[in-house]
Amino acid sequence: MTQTSSSTAGRTFQLEPAIALNGTVRVPGDKSMSHRSIMFGGIAQGVTEVQGFLEGEDSLHTLEAFQAMGVKIERGGAGEVTLYGRGVAALTAPPAPIYLGNSGTGMRLLTGLLAGMNIPATLSGDASLTGRPMRRIVDPLSQMGASILTGENGTPPLTIRNTAPLTGIEYTCPMASAQVKSAILLAGLHASGTTTVHEPAITRDHTERMLRGFGVEVDVSGLSASIRGGQQLTATSLTVPGDISSSAFFLVGASMTPGSNLTLPGVGMNPSRTGVIDILRLMGANIRISNERVTGGEPVADLEVEGTRLKGIHVPEELVSLAIDEFPALFVAAAGAEGETIVTGAEELRVKETDRIQVMADGLRALGGDISDTPDGAIIRGKRLSGGVADSCGDHRTAMSFSMASLISDGPITVLDCDNVNTSFPGFAQIAGAAGLHIMESQGSTDT
Ligand code: S3P
């Protein structure tokens, strides 16, 4: 089945074949941490200063949501945000439904937080978010005593209704999801007793780390995290590192093209996010990690990539949750690699901003790639691409991944429906152009 684009108009990327990526690329701030910096600074007591905040549409929707709930937030120079928190008690119910755009993180984390604080609200989103599964958070939050109405099939909009205070639970998560884990922990922050989440695999732990930065005790043991209810957050200052998920397009582009030499300074290296580096290295990539340091409780480093010819691998399943957002880019690396790449255990890709297995398989086939999709992954046989038209279906990560395919293509590539690149990577086309892609943006109809 082919996934159809949610919109037929929007920005288009036109790419001529390119040969290598060179120079220095500074990627914008981490999206996951940017959302959390607003949520935690917004409920903390005192002034929180954030540097390196991602000024992308997703995290800005979260910022506007907290302004709508009465939190004073000022934006300074690039990436600077100051939140004047007055504690949880100062938050007021939003006067109108909160629109969270394309953001699953915004919706799922905010639902947990608001349910715990007993703030009634309706949360809505764009066509993509409105199709995404929310029962995965509504079920555990309901077990805690929350009352949340969903749309048909358990999808947004979500309406959080007033209830008695929530009660802590012990919950075993059926899927590896940091958003589900975080929604439950954030509800647990204001529930009675202790809330514990057990996970089936490692997922990003930015919630646990950043809450500690705000003075909250979070106990982590193996794949379990616990939080005691009734803890208050104290304001802090934090610097958001570059987003490794945004770096991934450049890591892939440079890794797979001999002649590339690219530096990416200040990239977040949280071990729950670095699967993309491990997978590319297994494929033969030359990625050097230097200047390792810790900023605001999160590891950060500079990355340097030297291009080579990659080879196909069976991606180890234990790396899937550590690289979950990077698979669209990794599919492109596999499409140009020598031999076959097999991805298994990655069924969560089907419930992201789009069904990323389907969109990448359709798009790479349209560009001349040899790829078979499977229920939980894909089999990709590497070759030169011929070029053509790939529909991103409005997904930021598929749009940027198809752009990198111009490095392994003999003919021009058109990528449709690229507006949502602004959700996570404003300025992508300019930055990619400066590094070596031959990319032009145009506005217009993308009728297919
Ligand atoms: C995120 C968690 C992941 C990831 C998303 C951001 C987060 O989603 O794909 O881009 O910030 O917690 P899941 O929890 O659905 O895996």
Short mmCIF file of C-alpha atoms and ligand atoms in Angstrom, two decimals:
data_model
loop_
_atom_site.label_atom_id
_atom_site.label_comp_id
_atom_site.label_asym_id
_atom_site.label_seq_id
_atom_site.Cartn_x
_atom_site.Cartn_y
_atom_site.Cartn_z
CA MET A 1 0.00 0.00 0.00
CA THR A 2 1.26 3.45 -0.81
CA GLN A 3 1.01 6.15 1.87
CA THR A 4 -0.49 9.28 0.44
CA SER A 5 0.67 12.76 1.19
CA SER A 6 -1.36 14.58 3.85
CA SER A 7 -1.08 17.74 1.78
CA THR A 8 -0.55 18.27 -1.92
CA ALA A 9 0.91 21.74 -1.69
CA GLY A 10 4.08 22.95 -0.04
CA ARG A 11 7.78 23.35 -0.45
CA THR A 12 9.61 21.14 -2.91
CA PHE A 13 13.34 20.37 -2.88
CA GLN A 14 14.99 20.04 -6.31
CA LEU A 15 18.38 18.32 -6.21
CA GLU A 16 21.02 17.77 -8.86
CA PRO A 17 23.46 14.89 -8.26
CA ALA A 18 26.15 15.82 -5.74
CA ILE A 19 29.44 14.06 -4.98
CA ALA A 20 30.53 14.83 -1.42
CA LEU A 21 29.92 16.85 1.75
CA ASN A 22 32.68 19.05 3.13
CA GLY A 23 33.30 21.71 5.75
CA THR A 24 31.62 22.31 9.10
CA VAL A 25 27.93 21.91 9.82
CA ARG A 26 26.35 23.24 13.01
CA VAL A 27 23.01 21.55 13.51
CA PRO A 28 20.18 23.17 15.52
CA GLY A 29 19.39 22.29 19.12
CA ASP A 30 18.04 18.92 20.18
CA LYS A 31 14.27 18.70 19.70
CA SER A 32 13.58 16.28 22.57
CA MET A 33 15.52 18.39 25.05
CA SER A 34 14.02 21.65 23.77
CA HIS A 35 10.47 20.42 24.48
CA ARG A 36 11.46 19.27 27.95
CA SER A 37 13.30 22.52 28.77
CA ILE A 38 10.04 24.44 28.29
CA MET A 39 7.88 21.93 30.15
CA PHE A 40 10.19 21.76 33.16
CA GLY A 41 11.16 25.45 33.20
CA GLY A 42 7.46 26.26 32.90
CA ILE A 43 6.49 24.40 36.08
CA ALA A 44 9.65 25.13 38.09
CA GLN A 45 9.98 27.77 40.76
CA GLY A 46 12.30 30.56 39.59
CA VAL A 47 13.97 31.77 36.41
CA THR A 48 15.22 29.14 33.93
CA GLU A 49 17.54 30.25 31.15
CA VAL A 50 17.83 28.01 28.12
CA GLN A 51 20.57 28.31 25.48
CA GLY A 52 20.58 26.39 22.20
CA PHE A 53 16.77 25.98 22.17
CA LEU A 54 15.50 24.59 18.85
CA GLU A 55 13.46 27.31 17.19
CA GLY A 56 11.61 24.77 15.11
CA GLU A 57 7.84 24.60 14.79
CA ASP A 58 7.45 21.59 17.13
CA SER A 59 9.23 23.03 20.15
CA LEU A 60 7.74 26.49 19.52
CA HIS A 61 4.26 24.97 19.80
CA THR A 62 5.21 23.65 23.24
CA LEU A 63 6.52 27.12 24.19
CA GLU A 64 3.24 28.73 23.08
CA ALA A 65 1.26 26.13 25.04
CA PHE A 66 2.96 27.21 28.28
CA GLN A 67 2.40 30.88 27.46
CA ALA A 68 -1.28 30.03 27.01
CA MET A 69 -1.24 28.52 30.51
CA GLY A 70 0.03 31.77 32.00
CA VAL A 71 3.81 31.23 32.10
CA LYS A 72 5.88 34.29 31.21
CA ILE A 73 8.43 33.26 28.59
CA GLU A 74 10.81 35.59 26.77
CA ARG A 75 12.78 34.80 23.63
CA GLY A 76 16.17 36.51 23.34
CA GLY A 77 18.82 36.02 20.63
CA ALA A 78 19.08 32.82 18.60
CA GLY A 79 18.20 29.85 20.78
CA GLU A 80 17.85 31.90 23.98
CA VAL A 81 14.71 31.42 26.05
CA THR A 82 13.97 32.67 29.57
CA LEU A 83 11.12 31.18 31.57
CA TYR A 84 9.80 32.92 34.67
CA GLY A 85 8.40 29.89 36.50
CA ARG A 86 6.16 30.33 39.52
CA GLY A 87 5.65 26.66 40.28
CA VAL A 88 2.86 24.30 39.32
CA ALA A 89 0.18 26.15 41.29
CA ALA A 90 0.56 29.24 39.07
CA LEU A 91 -0.40 27.41 35.88
CA THR A 92 -3.91 28.09 34.63
CA ALA A 93 -6.12 26.03 32.33
CA PRO A 94 -5.59 27.18 28.72
CA PRO A 95 -8.50 29.34 27.51
CA ALA A 96 -8.66 27.52 24.13
CA PRO A 97 -7.55 24.15 22.74
CA ILE A 98 -3.76 23.83 22.53
CA TYR A 99 -2.48 23.15 19.00
CA LEU A 100 0.73 21.10 18.95
CA GLY A 101 1.27 20.87 15.18
CA ASN A 102 3.22 17.80 14.11
CA SER A 103 4.61 16.91 17.52
CA GLY A 104 4.04 13.55 19.18
CA THR A 105 6.48 14.53 21.94
CA GLY A 106 4.55 17.73 22.67
CA MET A 107 1.23 15.92 22.84
CA ARG A 108 2.24 12.81 24.78
CA LEU A 109 4.43 14.52 27.40
CA LEU A 110 2.02 17.41 27.91
CA THR A 111 -0.90 15.01 28.37
CA GLY A 112 0.95 13.23 31.18
CA LEU A 113 1.97 16.49 32.81
CA LEU A 114 -1.47 18.12 32.62
CA ALA A 115 -3.29 14.99 33.77
CA GLY A 116 -1.02 14.87 36.83
CA MET A 117 -1.50 18.59 37.56
CA ASN A 118 -5.27 18.21 37.04
CA ILE A 119 -5.38 20.99 34.45
CA PRO A 120 -8.26 20.46 32.02
CA ALA A 121 -7.33 21.06 28.40
CA THR A 122 -7.91 19.90 24.85
CA LEU A 123 -4.81 19.10 22.78
CA SER A 124 -4.94 18.93 18.99
CA GLY A 125 -2.50 18.66 16.11
CA ASP A 126 -2.05 18.55 12.35
CA ALA A 127 -3.27 15.76 10.03
CA SER A 128 -0.23 13.57 10.79
CA LEU A 129 -0.49 13.91 14.58
CA THR A 130 -4.26 13.38 14.42
CA GLY A 131 -3.61 9.92 12.98
CA ARG A 132 -1.13 8.80 15.66
CA PRO A 133 -1.87 6.28 18.42
CA MET A 134 -2.56 7.80 21.86
CA ARG A 135 -4.02 4.80 23.72
CA ARG A 136 -0.43 3.90 24.57
CA ILE A 137 -0.49 6.89 26.99
CA VAL A 138 -4.22 7.15 27.73
CA ASP A 139 -4.39 3.56 29.06
CA PRO A 140 -1.66 3.88 31.71
CA LEU A 141 -2.75 7.43 32.65
CA SER A 142 -6.32 6.15 33.09
CA GLN A 143 -4.97 3.43 35.39
CA MET A 144 -3.57 6.28 37.49
CA GLY A 145 -7.05 7.83 37.68
CA ALA A 146 -6.93 10.32 34.78
CA SER A 147 -9.95 10.98 32.59
CA ILE A 148 -8.89 11.58 28.98
CA LEU A 149 -11.19 11.56 25.96
CA THR A 150 -9.71 10.60 22.59
CA GLY A 151 -10.96 10.84 19.04
CA GLU A 152 -12.08 7.78 17.16
CA ASN A 153 -9.54 4.91 17.25
CA GLY A 154 -7.72 6.41 20.23
CA THR A 155 -6.26 9.30 18.23
CA PRO A 156 -6.12 13.08 18.92
CA PRO A 157 -7.68 15.43 19.80
CA LEU A 158 -7.26 14.54 23.47
CA THR A 159 -9.37 16.15 26.18
CA ILE A 160 -8.04 15.99 29.73
CA ARG A 161 -10.82 16.35 32.29
CA ASN A 162 -10.72 17.23 35.99
CA THR A 163 -10.39 14.24 38.30
CA ALA A 164 -9.32 13.45 41.83
CA PRO A 165 -5.50 13.49 42.29
CA LEU A 166 -3.77 10.64 40.46
CA THR A 167 -2.30 7.57 42.13
CA GLY A 168 1.16 6.21 41.30
CA ILE A 169 1.34 2.91 39.38
CA GLU A 170 3.88 0.33 38.37
CA TYR A 171 3.60 -0.05 34.60
CA THR A 172 5.28 -2.38 32.12
CA CYS A 173 5.45 -0.63 28.76
CA PRO A 174 4.53 -2.91 25.83
CA MET A 175 6.66 -0.90 23.36
CA ALA A 176 10.03 0.88 23.57
CA SER A 177 8.88 4.50 23.76
CA ALA A 178 10.45 7.43 25.58
CA GLN A 179 7.27 9.41 25.03
CA VAL A 180 5.15 6.83 26.84
CA LYS A 181 7.72 6.46 29.64
CA SER A 182 7.93 10.24 30.01
CA ALA A 183 4.15 10.80 29.98
CA ILE A 184 3.75 8.34 32.86
CA LEU A 185 6.70 9.70 34.86
CA LEU A 186 5.46 13.28 34.43
CA ALA A 187 2.00 12.27 35.62
CA GLY A 188 3.72 10.47 38.51
CA LEU A 189 5.48 13.69 39.49
CA HIS A 190 2.17 14.95 40.92
CA ALA A 191 0.54 11.62 41.81
CA SER A 192 0.40 10.08 45.27
CA GLY A 193 3.06 7.46 46.06
CA THR A 194 5.70 6.27 43.61
CA THR A 195 5.30 5.67 39.88
CA THR A 196 7.53 3.10 38.16
CA VAL A 197 7.88 2.37 34.44
CA HIS A 198 9.55 -0.81 33.15
CA GLU A 199 10.66 -0.71 29.50
CA PRO A 200 11.33 -3.52 27.01
CA ALA A 201 14.46 -1.76 25.63
CA ILE A 202 16.57 1.33 26.27
CA THR A 203 14.92 4.57 25.15
CA ARG A 204 16.14 8.15 25.39
CA ASP A 205 16.43 9.26 29.02
CA HIS A 206 16.32 13.05 28.63
CA THR A 207 13.30 13.30 30.96
CA GLU A 208 15.13 11.52 33.78
CA ARG A 209 18.36 13.51 33.28
CA MET A 210 16.73 16.91 32.92
CA LEU A 211 14.36 16.40 35.86
CA ARG A 212 17.44 15.75 38.00
CA GLY A 213 18.87 19.06 36.75
CA PHE A 214 15.70 20.70 38.12
CA GLY A 215 16.30 19.07 41.50
CA VAL A 216 13.91 16.11 41.19
CA GLU A 217 14.93 12.65 42.36
CA VAL A 218 14.44 9.98 39.70
CA ASP A 219 15.62 6.44 40.43
CA VAL A 220 16.84 4.41 37.49
CA SER A 221 17.77 0.76 37.66
CA GLY A 222 18.35 -1.14 34.44
CA LEU A 223 15.26 -0.71 32.28
CA SER A 224 13.13 0.73 35.11
CA ALA A 225 12.62 4.33 36.20
CA SER A 226 10.75 5.51 39.32
CA ILE A 227 9.60 8.88 40.53
CA ARG A 228 8.11 9.87 43.88
CA GLY A 229 5.06 12.13 43.68
CA GLY A 230 4.88 15.60 45.19
CA GLN A 231 8.36 16.82 44.26
CA GLN A 232 8.77 20.47 43.22
CA LEU A 233 11.11 21.62 40.42
CA THR A 234 13.67 24.34 41.09
CA ALA A 235 14.68 26.56 38.15
CA THR A 236 18.06 25.99 36.55
CA SER A 237 19.98 27.08 33.47
CA LEU A 238 20.77 24.68 30.70
CA THR A 239 22.35 24.47 27.28
CA VAL A 240 20.72 22.26 24.68
CA PRO A 241 23.33 20.49 22.50
CA GLY A 242 23.06 19.98 18.72
CA ASP A 243 20.49 17.35 17.74
CA ILE A 244 22.11 14.03 16.81
CA SER A 245 18.96 13.24 14.82
CA SER A 246 19.54 16.33 12.65
CA SER A 247 23.24 15.44 12.41
CA ALA A 248 22.26 11.99 11.12
CA PHE A 249 21.48 13.24 7.59
CA PHE A 250 24.97 14.69 7.35
CA LEU A 251 26.62 11.70 9.03
CA VAL A 252 25.01 9.46 6.40
CA GLY A 253 25.69 11.81 3.47
CA ALA A 254 29.38 12.22 4.32
CA SER A 255 29.96 8.60 5.43
CA MET A 256 28.78 7.14 2.12
CA THR A 257 30.69 9.42 -0.27
CA PRO A 258 34.46 9.03 -0.74
CA GLY A 259 35.92 12.54 -0.90
CA SER A 260 33.76 13.85 1.94
CA ASN A 261 35.31 15.37 5.04
CA LEU A 262 32.76 16.91 7.35
CA THR A 263 32.89 18.22 10.92
CA LEU A 264 29.83 18.47 13.16
CA PRO A 265 30.68 20.35 16.38
CA GLY A 266 28.67 20.23 19.62
CA VAL A 267 26.45 17.21 18.96
CA GLY A 268 24.50 15.56 21.80
CA MET A 269 25.95 12.11 22.50
CA ASN A 270 23.48 10.70 25.01
CA PRO A 271 24.15 6.92 24.82
CA SER A 272 20.43 6.29 24.31
CA ARG A 273 20.67 8.23 21.02
CA THR A 274 23.99 7.19 19.45
CA GLY A 275 22.81 4.04 17.65
CA VAL A 276 23.20 5.81 14.31
CA ILE A 277 26.96 6.08 14.84
CA ASP A 278 27.23 2.42 15.86
CA ILE A 279 25.20 1.28 12.84
CA LEU A 280 27.16 3.44 10.38
CA ARG A 281 30.44 2.17 11.85
CA LEU A 282 29.26 -1.43 11.39
CA MET A 283 28.66 -0.47 7.74
CA GLY A 284 32.30 0.68 7.54
CA ALA A 285 31.93 4.42 8.18
CA ASN A 286 34.85 6.52 9.45
CA ILE A 287 33.43 8.68 12.23
CA ARG A 288 35.81 10.24 14.74
CA ILE A 289 34.50 11.44 18.10
CA SER A 290 36.54 14.15 19.84
CA ASN A 291 36.34 16.87 22.49
CA GLU A 292 33.94 14.82 24.62
CA ARG A 293 32.45 16.84 27.47
CA VAL A 294 29.30 17.00 29.61
CA THR A 295 26.91 19.97 29.39
CA GLY A 296 23.86 20.20 31.61
CA GLY A 297 24.00 16.50 32.49
CA GLU A 298 24.21 15.42 28.83
CA PRO A 299 27.32 14.18 26.97
CA VAL A 300 28.36 16.28 23.97
CA ALA A 301 31.16 15.83 21.39
CA ASP A 302 32.48 16.98 18.03
CA LEU A 303 32.15 14.51 15.17
CA GLU A 304 34.35 14.24 12.09
CA VAL A 305 33.41 12.06 9.14
CA GLU A 306 35.57 10.91 6.27
CA GLY A 307 33.70 9.41 3.35
CA THR A 308 34.13 5.84 2.13
CA ARG A 309 32.12 3.10 0.42
CA LEU A 310 29.69 1.56 2.93
CA LYS A 311 28.69 -2.09 3.03
CA GLY A 312 25.35 -3.69 3.84
CA ILE A 313 24.72 -5.31 7.25
CA HIS A 314 21.95 -6.94 9.27
CA VAL A 315 21.28 -4.11 11.73
CA PRO A 316 21.50 -5.57 15.27
CA GLU A 317 18.03 -5.34 16.83
CA GLU A 318 19.42 -4.04 20.11
CA LEU A 319 20.46 -0.86 18.26
CA VAL A 320 16.99 -0.13 16.86
CA SER A 321 15.59 1.86 19.81
CA LEU A 322 18.88 3.77 20.06
CA ALA A 323 18.53 5.00 16.46
CA ILE A 324 14.75 5.04 16.06
CA ASP A 325 14.56 8.49 14.41
CA GLU A 326 17.57 7.87 12.19
CA PHE A 327 16.20 4.98 10.10
CA PRO A 328 15.00 7.14 7.20
CA ALA A 329 18.60 8.38 6.81
CA LEU A 330 20.02 4.89 7.40
CA PHE A 331 17.75 3.50 4.66
CA VAL A 332 19.49 5.90 2.27
CA ALA A 333 22.92 4.77 3.50
CA ALA A 334 21.82 1.18 2.81
CA ALA A 335 20.38 2.09 -0.61
CA GLY A 336 23.86 3.16 -1.75
CA ALA A 337 25.92 0.55 0.14
CA GLU A 338 27.61 -2.50 -1.32
CA GLY A 339 25.42 -5.57 -0.72
CA GLU A 340 22.30 -6.14 1.29
CA THR A 341 21.08 -4.42 4.48
CA ILE A 342 18.39 -6.05 6.58
CA VAL A 343 16.38 -4.11 9.18
CA THR A 344 14.19 -6.08 11.59
CA GLY A 345 12.45 -5.30 14.89
CA ALA A 346 11.66 -1.75 13.79
CA GLU A 347 7.83 -1.86 13.59
CA GLU A 348 7.63 1.37 15.66
CA LEU A 349 8.75 3.16 12.47
CA ARG A 350 5.24 2.59 11.14
CA VAL A 351 3.67 4.93 13.75
CA LYS A 352 5.99 7.93 13.47
CA GLU A 353 5.07 11.21 11.72
CA THR A 354 4.39 8.90 8.75
CA ASP A 355 4.71 5.16 8.26
CA ARG A 356 8.43 5.56 7.69
CA ILE A 357 8.98 2.04 6.37
CA GLN A 358 6.36 2.60 3.68
CA VAL A 359 7.34 6.16 2.79
CA MET A 360 11.05 5.32 2.53
CA ALA A 361 10.41 2.14 0.53
CA ASP A 362 8.06 3.92 -1.91
CA GLY A 363 10.40 6.90 -2.25
CA LEU A 364 13.61 4.92 -2.71
CA ARG A 365 11.91 2.69 -5.30
CA ALA A 366 10.75 5.83 -7.14
CA LEU A 367 14.40 6.95 -7.20
CA GLY A 368 15.57 3.62 -8.68
CA GLY A 369 16.45 1.88 -5.40
CA ASP A 370 16.04 -1.84 -4.72
CA ILE A 371 14.11 -2.19 -1.46
CA SER A 372 11.49 -4.60 -0.13
CA ASP A 373 9.49 -3.53 2.90
CA THR A 374 8.61 -6.04 5.60
CA PRO A 375 6.18 -5.66 8.52
CA ASP A 376 9.00 -4.72 10.92
CA GLY A 377 11.68 -3.34 8.65
CA ALA A 378 13.14 -3.69 5.15
CA ILE A 379 15.60 -5.50 2.94
CA ILE A 380 17.66 -3.03 0.95
CA ARG A 381 20.05 -4.03 -1.83
CA GLY A 382 22.56 -1.25 -2.49
CA LYS A 383 23.09 0.27 -5.96
CA ARG A 384 23.45 3.65 -7.68
CA LEU A 385 20.11 5.44 -7.86
CA SER A 386 18.77 6.87 -11.11
CA GLY A 387 16.80 9.82 -9.67
CA GLY A 388 13.14 10.80 -9.95
CA VAL A 389 10.40 12.10 -7.68
CA ALA A 390 10.15 11.01 -4.02
CA ASP A 391 7.19 12.03 -1.88
CA SER A 392 8.19 12.79 1.73
CA CYS A 393 4.45 12.66 2.60
CA GLY A 394 5.00 15.69 4.83
CA ASP A 395 7.53 13.98 7.10
CA HIS A 396 10.58 16.12 7.97
CA ARG A 397 12.95 13.19 8.35
CA THR A 398 12.00 11.45 5.10
CA ALA A 399 12.32 14.78 3.23
CA MET A 400 15.87 15.37 4.48
CA SER A 401 16.82 11.72 3.91
CA PHE A 402 15.66 11.77 0.26
CA SER A 403 17.73 14.95 -0.18
CA MET A 404 20.86 13.05 0.89
CA ALA A 405 20.04 10.41 -1.76
CA SER A 406 21.26 12.96 -4.35
CA LEU A 407 24.78 11.95 -3.25
CA ILE A 408 24.25 8.43 -4.65
CA SER A 409 22.11 9.32 -7.66
CA ASP A 410 23.03 9.72 -11.33
CA GLY A 411 19.95 11.82 -12.11
CA PRO A 412 18.13 14.74 -10.48
CA ILE A 413 15.81 14.18 -7.52
CA THR A 414 12.65 16.05 -6.61
CA VAL A 415 11.41 15.74 -3.02
CA LEU A 416 7.76 16.68 -2.48
CA ASP A 417 5.95 18.13 0.54
CA CYS A 418 8.94 19.46 2.48
CA ASP A 419 7.28 22.17 4.64
CA ASN A 420 7.63 20.13 7.81
CA VAL A 421 11.42 20.22 7.64
CA ASN A 422 10.84 23.37 9.69
CA THR A 423 9.52 21.30 12.58
CA SER A 424 13.02 20.09 13.47
CA PHE A 425 15.58 21.71 11.15
CA PRO A 426 14.87 25.27 10.02
CA GLY A 427 17.48 26.31 7.42
CA PHE A 428 18.25 22.73 6.35
CA ALA A 429 18.40 23.51 2.60
CA GLN A 430 20.86 26.40 3.06
CA ILE A 431 23.09 24.40 5.40
CA ALA A 432 23.03 21.30 3.18
CA GLY A 433 23.76 23.48 0.14
CA ALA A 434 26.79 25.04 1.83
CA ALA A 435 28.10 21.54 2.66
CA GLY A 436 27.84 20.29 -0.93
CA LEU A 437 24.28 19.30 -1.90
CA HIS A 438 22.97 21.00 -5.06
CA ILE A 439 19.59 21.84 -3.56
CA MET A 440 16.97 24.41 -4.51
CA GLU A 441 13.74 25.05 -2.67
CA SER A 442 10.58 26.04 -4.47
CA GLN A 443 7.07 26.71 -3.33
CA GLY A 444 4.16 25.25 -5.18
CA SER A 445 1.77 22.54 -6.00
CA THR A 446 3.04 19.01 -5.64
CA ASP A 447 0.13 17.19 -7.26
CA THR A 448 0.97 13.54 -7.67
C1 S3P B 1 10.95 11.24 21.49
C2 S3P B 1 10.79 9.88 21.55
C3 S3P B 1 10.70 9.03 20.35
C4 S3P B 1 11.19 9.75 19.11
C5 S3P B 1 10.65 11.14 19.00
C6 S3P B 1 11.06 11.96 20.22
C7 S3P B 1 11.03 12.00 22.76
O1 S3P B 1 9.34 8.67 20.14
O2 S3P B 1 10.84 9.01 17.96
O3 S3P B 1 11.11 11.78 17.84
O4 S3P B 1 11.40 13.21 22.71
O5 S3P B 1 10.73 11.44 23.82
P1 S3P B 1 8.69 7.32 20.76
O6 S3P B 1 8.60 7.50 22.21
O7 S3P B 1 7.33 7.22 20.10
O8 S3P B 1 9.61 6.21 20.35
#
